[in-house]
Amino acid sequence: MNQPLHPNLHVTAHPLIQQKLTRARDKTTARETFRDLLSEIAVLMVFELTRDFPVKPVEVQTPLEKTTGAVLAADICVVPVLRAGLGMAEGILHLIPQARVGHLGVYRNEQTLQPVAYFNKLPADVAKTSVIIVDPMLATGGSAVHAVNLVKATGAKHIQLLCLLAAPEGIARMAKEHPDVPIHTAAVDRELDHRGYIMPGLGDAGDRLYGTG
Ligand code: PRP
Ligand code: URA
């Protein structure tokens, strides 16, 4: 039997997500639509990711009587990896408006494919939160591993990675360096090309979101 790529890999193969992902892959999809799709997919995926998050009871007074409802037991911190992660974080904040947000600026050196860090602003009490790192592309895994390193350095224990597309190479790198961090992706693509792009992929997510490149 084949070894799994990562002990905690979740592929969210919901038909609505797959349909939106297919439109996002399409090179003729306009920038504004691509942006909407990324945000919508992130919402659907985070809905699944948070399925087992613990809740605590709260009392609520309806117009008729008191009853017991539920709220999330832990604070959530969404950590977009700039730039492309911002395209997912926005949607997630519509679903979890009370979430804290930490920003990590990382870009990939186009020649070496090594991550270059340029910004780090995490909430002071991030360690007490349930952290969701968001970045649409898990390619070599360099950026994701770097982001998880920074979040773990705060003492945070409950960390998950949410992406849109993952390459086997990036999943294997995460399995080696952070096997304890679950990965949620909408698809596992075939491979990386010689420039480190995910194949078949969707191209450069940041450029497609922001009209650069
Ligand atoms: C992209 C993507 C990831 C990274 C993935 O960012 O959003 O952060 O590449 O590649 P890796 O797994 O090989 O590290 P990019 O460097 O293009 O920066 P951008 O989001 O600012 O465009
Ligand atoms: N970053 C992207 O935006 N796309 C890829 O295919 C790989 C890394």
Short mmCIF file of C-alpha atoms and ligand atoms in Angstrom, two decimals:
data_model
loop_
_atom_site.label_atom_id
_atom_site.label_comp_id
_atom_site.label_asym_id
_atom_site.label_seq_id
_atom_site.Cartn_x
_atom_site.Cartn_y
_atom_site.Cartn_z
CA MET A 1 0.00 0.00 0.00
CA ASN A 2 1.26 3.54 -0.81
CA GLN A 3 2.44 5.66 2.11
CA PRO A 4 0.21 8.73 2.65
CA LEU A 5 1.90 12.00 1.65
CA HIS A 6 1.15 13.51 5.06
CA PRO A 7 -0.35 11.90 8.15
CA ASN A 8 -2.94 14.65 8.40
CA LEU A 9 -3.90 15.64 4.87
CA HIS A 10 -7.53 16.56 4.17
CA VAL A 11 -8.68 17.01 0.58
CA THR A 12 -12.01 18.82 0.56
CA ALA A 13 -13.54 17.27 -2.53
CA HIS A 14 -16.98 18.89 -2.18
CA PRO A 15 -18.62 19.36 -5.61
CA LEU A 16 -19.21 23.10 -5.07
CA ILE A 17 -15.57 23.61 -4.16
CA GLN A 18 -14.40 21.58 -7.16
CA GLN A 19 -16.63 23.60 -9.50
CA LYS A 20 -15.30 26.89 -8.17
CA LEU A 21 -11.73 25.60 -8.26
CA THR A 22 -12.16 24.65 -11.91
CA ARG A 23 -13.24 28.20 -12.72
CA ALA A 24 -10.28 29.56 -10.75
CA ARG A 25 -7.90 27.37 -12.76
CA ASP A 26 -9.34 28.65 -16.06
CA LYS A 27 -6.92 31.18 -17.52
CA THR A 28 -9.78 33.14 -19.10
CA THR A 29 -11.38 33.84 -15.70
CA ALA A 30 -11.24 37.58 -15.07
CA ARG A 31 -9.36 39.00 -12.08
CA GLU A 32 -12.48 40.13 -10.23
CA THR A 33 -14.07 36.68 -10.65
CA PHE A 34 -10.84 34.97 -9.59
CA ARG A 35 -10.84 37.08 -6.44
CA ASP A 36 -14.46 36.20 -5.66
CA LEU A 37 -13.82 32.50 -6.28
CA LEU A 38 -10.79 32.38 -3.98
CA SER A 39 -12.76 34.05 -1.24
CA GLU A 40 -15.81 31.79 -1.71
CA ILE A 41 -13.70 28.61 -1.74
CA ALA A 42 -11.96 29.73 1.45
CA VAL A 43 -15.34 30.16 3.16
CA LEU A 44 -16.49 26.69 2.13
CA MET A 45 -13.21 25.11 3.18
CA VAL A 46 -13.05 26.82 6.55
CA PHE A 47 -16.60 25.65 7.20
CA GLU A 48 -15.28 22.07 6.92
CA LEU A 49 -12.03 22.79 8.77
CA THR A 50 -13.85 24.15 11.83
CA ARG A 51 -16.38 21.31 11.94
CA ASP A 52 -14.91 19.77 15.12
CA PHE A 53 -13.89 22.98 16.90
CA PRO A 54 -15.03 22.83 20.52
CA VAL A 55 -17.92 25.01 21.64
CA LYS A 56 -18.99 26.13 25.09
CA PRO A 57 -22.56 26.64 26.26
CA VAL A 58 -24.01 30.15 26.67
CA GLU A 59 -27.38 31.21 27.91
CA VAL A 60 -29.52 33.20 25.50
CA GLN A 61 -32.87 34.86 26.04
CA THR A 62 -35.16 34.37 23.04
CA PRO A 63 -38.31 36.52 22.76
CA LEU A 64 -40.09 33.61 24.52
CA GLU A 65 -37.73 32.06 27.08
CA LYS A 66 -34.16 31.41 28.10
CA THR A 67 -32.28 28.60 26.38
CA THR A 68 -28.75 27.34 26.06
CA GLY A 69 -26.84 28.07 22.90
CA ALA A 70 -23.19 27.60 21.93
CA VAL A 71 -20.21 29.73 21.03
CA LEU A 72 -16.71 28.73 19.92
CA ALA A 73 -14.66 27.79 22.98
CA ALA A 74 -11.34 29.13 21.64
CA ASP A 75 -10.40 32.34 19.87
CA ILE A 76 -9.41 31.92 16.25
CA CYS A 77 -6.49 33.62 14.57
CA VAL A 78 -6.38 33.68 10.78
CA VAL A 79 -2.84 34.09 9.44
CA PRO A 80 -2.66 34.97 5.75
CA VAL A 81 0.72 34.52 4.08
CA LEU A 82 1.10 37.70 2.00
CA ARG A 83 0.20 38.40 -0.58
CA ALA A 84 -2.01 35.66 -1.96
CA GLY A 85 -3.24 34.48 1.44
CA LEU A 86 -5.11 37.77 1.78
CA GLY A 87 -7.46 36.61 -0.97
CA MET A 88 -8.59 33.75 1.28
CA ALA A 89 -8.53 35.56 4.63
CA GLU A 90 -11.10 38.13 3.52
CA GLY A 91 -13.74 35.47 2.90
CA ILE A 92 -12.97 33.66 6.14
CA LEU A 93 -13.50 36.86 8.12
CA HIS A 94 -17.05 37.09 6.76
CA LEU A 95 -17.70 33.70 8.36
CA ILE A 96 -15.71 34.29 11.58
CA PRO A 97 -15.82 38.07 12.01
CA GLN A 98 -14.46 37.97 15.57
CA ALA A 99 -11.23 36.20 14.48
CA ARG A 100 -7.91 37.89 15.10
CA VAL A 101 -5.64 38.29 12.08
CA GLY A 102 -1.87 37.89 11.95
CA HIS A 103 0.04 38.83 8.82
CA LEU A 104 3.18 37.10 7.57
CA GLY A 105 4.96 38.54 4.55
CA VAL A 106 6.87 35.89 2.62
CA TYR A 107 7.76 35.70 -1.05
CA ARG A 108 9.62 33.07 -2.99
CA ASN A 109 12.93 33.96 -4.59
CA GLU A 110 12.25 33.09 -8.23
CA GLN A 111 15.73 31.65 -8.78
CA THR A 112 16.39 29.72 -5.58
CA LEU A 113 12.70 29.11 -4.71
CA GLN A 114 13.68 29.82 -1.09
CA PRO A 115 11.21 31.82 1.04
CA VAL A 116 12.18 35.42 1.81
CA ALA A 117 10.46 36.87 4.89
CA TYR A 118 9.65 40.59 4.95
CA PHE A 119 6.84 41.09 7.48
CA ASN A 120 5.65 39.50 10.72
CA LYS A 121 2.78 40.89 12.76
CA LEU A 122 1.05 38.28 14.88
CA PRO A 123 -1.36 39.13 17.71
CA ALA A 124 0.34 39.17 21.14
CA ASP A 125 -1.82 36.33 22.46
CA VAL A 126 -1.72 34.18 19.33
CA ALA A 127 -0.47 31.25 21.42
CA LYS A 128 -3.88 30.99 23.09
CA THR A 129 -5.76 30.84 19.80
CA SER A 130 -6.57 28.23 17.24
CA VAL A 131 -4.44 29.31 14.28
CA ILE A 132 -5.46 28.88 10.65
CA ILE A 133 -2.59 29.73 8.27
CA VAL A 134 -3.96 30.53 4.82
CA ASP A 135 -2.08 30.51 1.53
CA PRO A 136 -3.67 29.29 -1.71
CA MET A 137 -0.51 27.59 -3.03
CA LEU A 138 1.59 24.90 -1.34
CA ALA A 139 4.32 24.39 -3.94
CA THR A 140 7.82 23.48 -2.64
CA GLY A 141 6.45 24.03 0.86
CA GLY A 142 9.20 26.53 1.75
CA SER A 143 6.77 29.39 2.50
CA ALA A 144 4.37 27.22 4.50
CA VAL A 145 7.16 25.65 6.58
CA HIS A 146 8.53 29.12 7.29
CA ALA A 147 5.06 30.40 8.29
CA VAL A 148 4.47 27.44 10.61
CA ASN A 149 7.94 27.93 12.16
CA LEU A 150 7.05 31.53 13.03
CA VAL A 151 3.66 30.62 14.46
CA LYS A 152 5.09 27.73 16.50
CA ALA A 153 7.77 30.07 17.87
CA THR A 154 4.98 32.00 19.64
CA GLY A 155 4.04 28.87 21.59
CA ALA A 156 0.85 28.26 19.60
CA LYS A 157 -0.15 24.61 19.75
CA HIS A 158 -3.27 24.38 17.64
CA ILE A 159 -2.22 25.19 14.07
CA GLN A 160 -3.72 24.20 10.73
CA LEU A 161 -2.79 25.06 7.15
CA LEU A 162 -5.50 25.90 4.64
CA CYS A 163 -4.60 26.06 0.96
CA LEU A 164 -6.30 25.71 -2.37
CA LEU A 165 -3.79 23.64 -4.32
CA ALA A 166 -0.99 21.48 -3.00
CA ALA A 167 1.88 19.82 -4.85
CA PRO A 168 3.16 16.43 -3.64
CA GLU A 169 6.56 18.06 -3.04
CA GLY A 170 5.12 20.67 -0.65
CA ILE A 171 3.01 18.11 1.18
CA ALA A 172 6.06 15.88 1.65
CA ARG A 173 8.08 18.83 2.97
CA MET A 174 5.35 19.64 5.50
CA ALA A 175 5.18 15.96 6.48
CA LYS A 176 8.91 16.03 7.21
CA GLU A 177 9.02 19.32 9.10
CA HIS A 178 5.54 19.68 10.57
CA PRO A 179 3.74 16.33 10.58
CA ASP A 180 1.59 17.60 13.47
CA VAL A 181 0.05 20.42 11.40
CA PRO A 182 -3.02 19.30 9.43
CA ILE A 183 -3.18 20.43 5.80
CA HIS A 184 -6.55 21.21 4.22
CA THR A 185 -6.51 21.57 0.44
CA ALA A 186 -9.09 21.53 -2.33
CA ALA A 187 -6.82 19.43 -4.58
CA VAL A 188 -3.47 17.69 -4.77
CA ASP A 189 -1.98 18.45 -8.16
CA ARG A 190 0.49 16.36 -10.18
CA GLU A 191 3.90 17.99 -9.72
CA LEU A 192 6.02 21.13 -9.83
CA ASP A 193 7.47 22.35 -13.10
CA HIS A 194 11.10 23.46 -13.51
CA ARG A 195 10.19 26.96 -12.18
CA GLY A 196 8.48 25.55 -9.10
CA TYR A 197 4.95 26.17 -10.41
CA ILE A 198 2.20 23.74 -9.48
CA MET A 199 1.05 21.68 -12.50
CA PRO A 200 -1.65 21.88 -13.75
CA GLY A 201 -2.22 24.53 -11.04
CA LEU A 202 -3.78 27.92 -11.62
CA GLY A 203 -0.71 30.01 -12.37
CA ASP A 204 0.65 32.67 -10.04
CA ALA A 205 -2.05 33.25 -7.45
CA GLY A 206 -0.74 36.63 -6.27
CA ASP A 207 -0.42 37.95 -9.81
CA ARG A 208 -3.89 36.75 -10.74
CA LEU A 209 -5.39 38.35 -7.61
CA TYR A 210 -3.66 41.69 -7.88
CA GLY A 211 -2.97 42.11 -11.60
CA THR A 212 0.82 42.11 -11.21
CA GLY A 213 3.27 39.99 -13.18
C1 PRP B 1 3.29 32.06 -3.63
C2 PRP B 1 2.21 31.43 -2.78
C3 PRP B 1 2.98 30.86 -1.62
C4 PRP B 1 4.28 30.45 -2.27
C5 PRP B 1 4.24 28.97 -2.47
O1 PRP B 1 3.67 33.28 -3.11
O2 PRP B 1 1.19 32.33 -2.42
O3 PRP B 1 3.20 31.79 -0.58
O4 PRP B 1 4.34 31.10 -3.54
O5 PRP B 1 5.46 28.51 -2.93
P1 PRP B 1 6.40 27.55 -2.08
O6 PRP B 1 5.52 26.49 -1.51
O7 PRP B 1 7.36 27.03 -3.10
O8 PRP B 1 7.07 28.37 -1.01
P2 PRP B 1 4.69 34.23 -3.90
O9 PRP B 1 6.10 33.93 -3.51
O10 PRP B 1 4.39 34.16 -5.36
O11 PRP B 1 4.35 35.66 -3.31
P3 PRP B 1 3.03 36.55 -3.57
O12 PRP B 1 1.89 35.87 -2.87
O13 PRP B 1 3.39 37.84 -2.95
O14 PRP B 1 2.80 36.65 -5.04
N1 URA B 2 3.07 30.16 -6.27
C1 URA B 2 2.03 30.39 -7.10
O1 URA B 2 1.37 31.43 -7.03
N2 URA B 2 1.73 29.44 -8.02
C2 URA B 2 2.40 28.29 -8.12
O2 URA B 2 2.05 27.45 -8.98
C3 URA B 2 3.48 28.07 -7.23
C4 URA B 2 3.78 29.01 -6.31
#
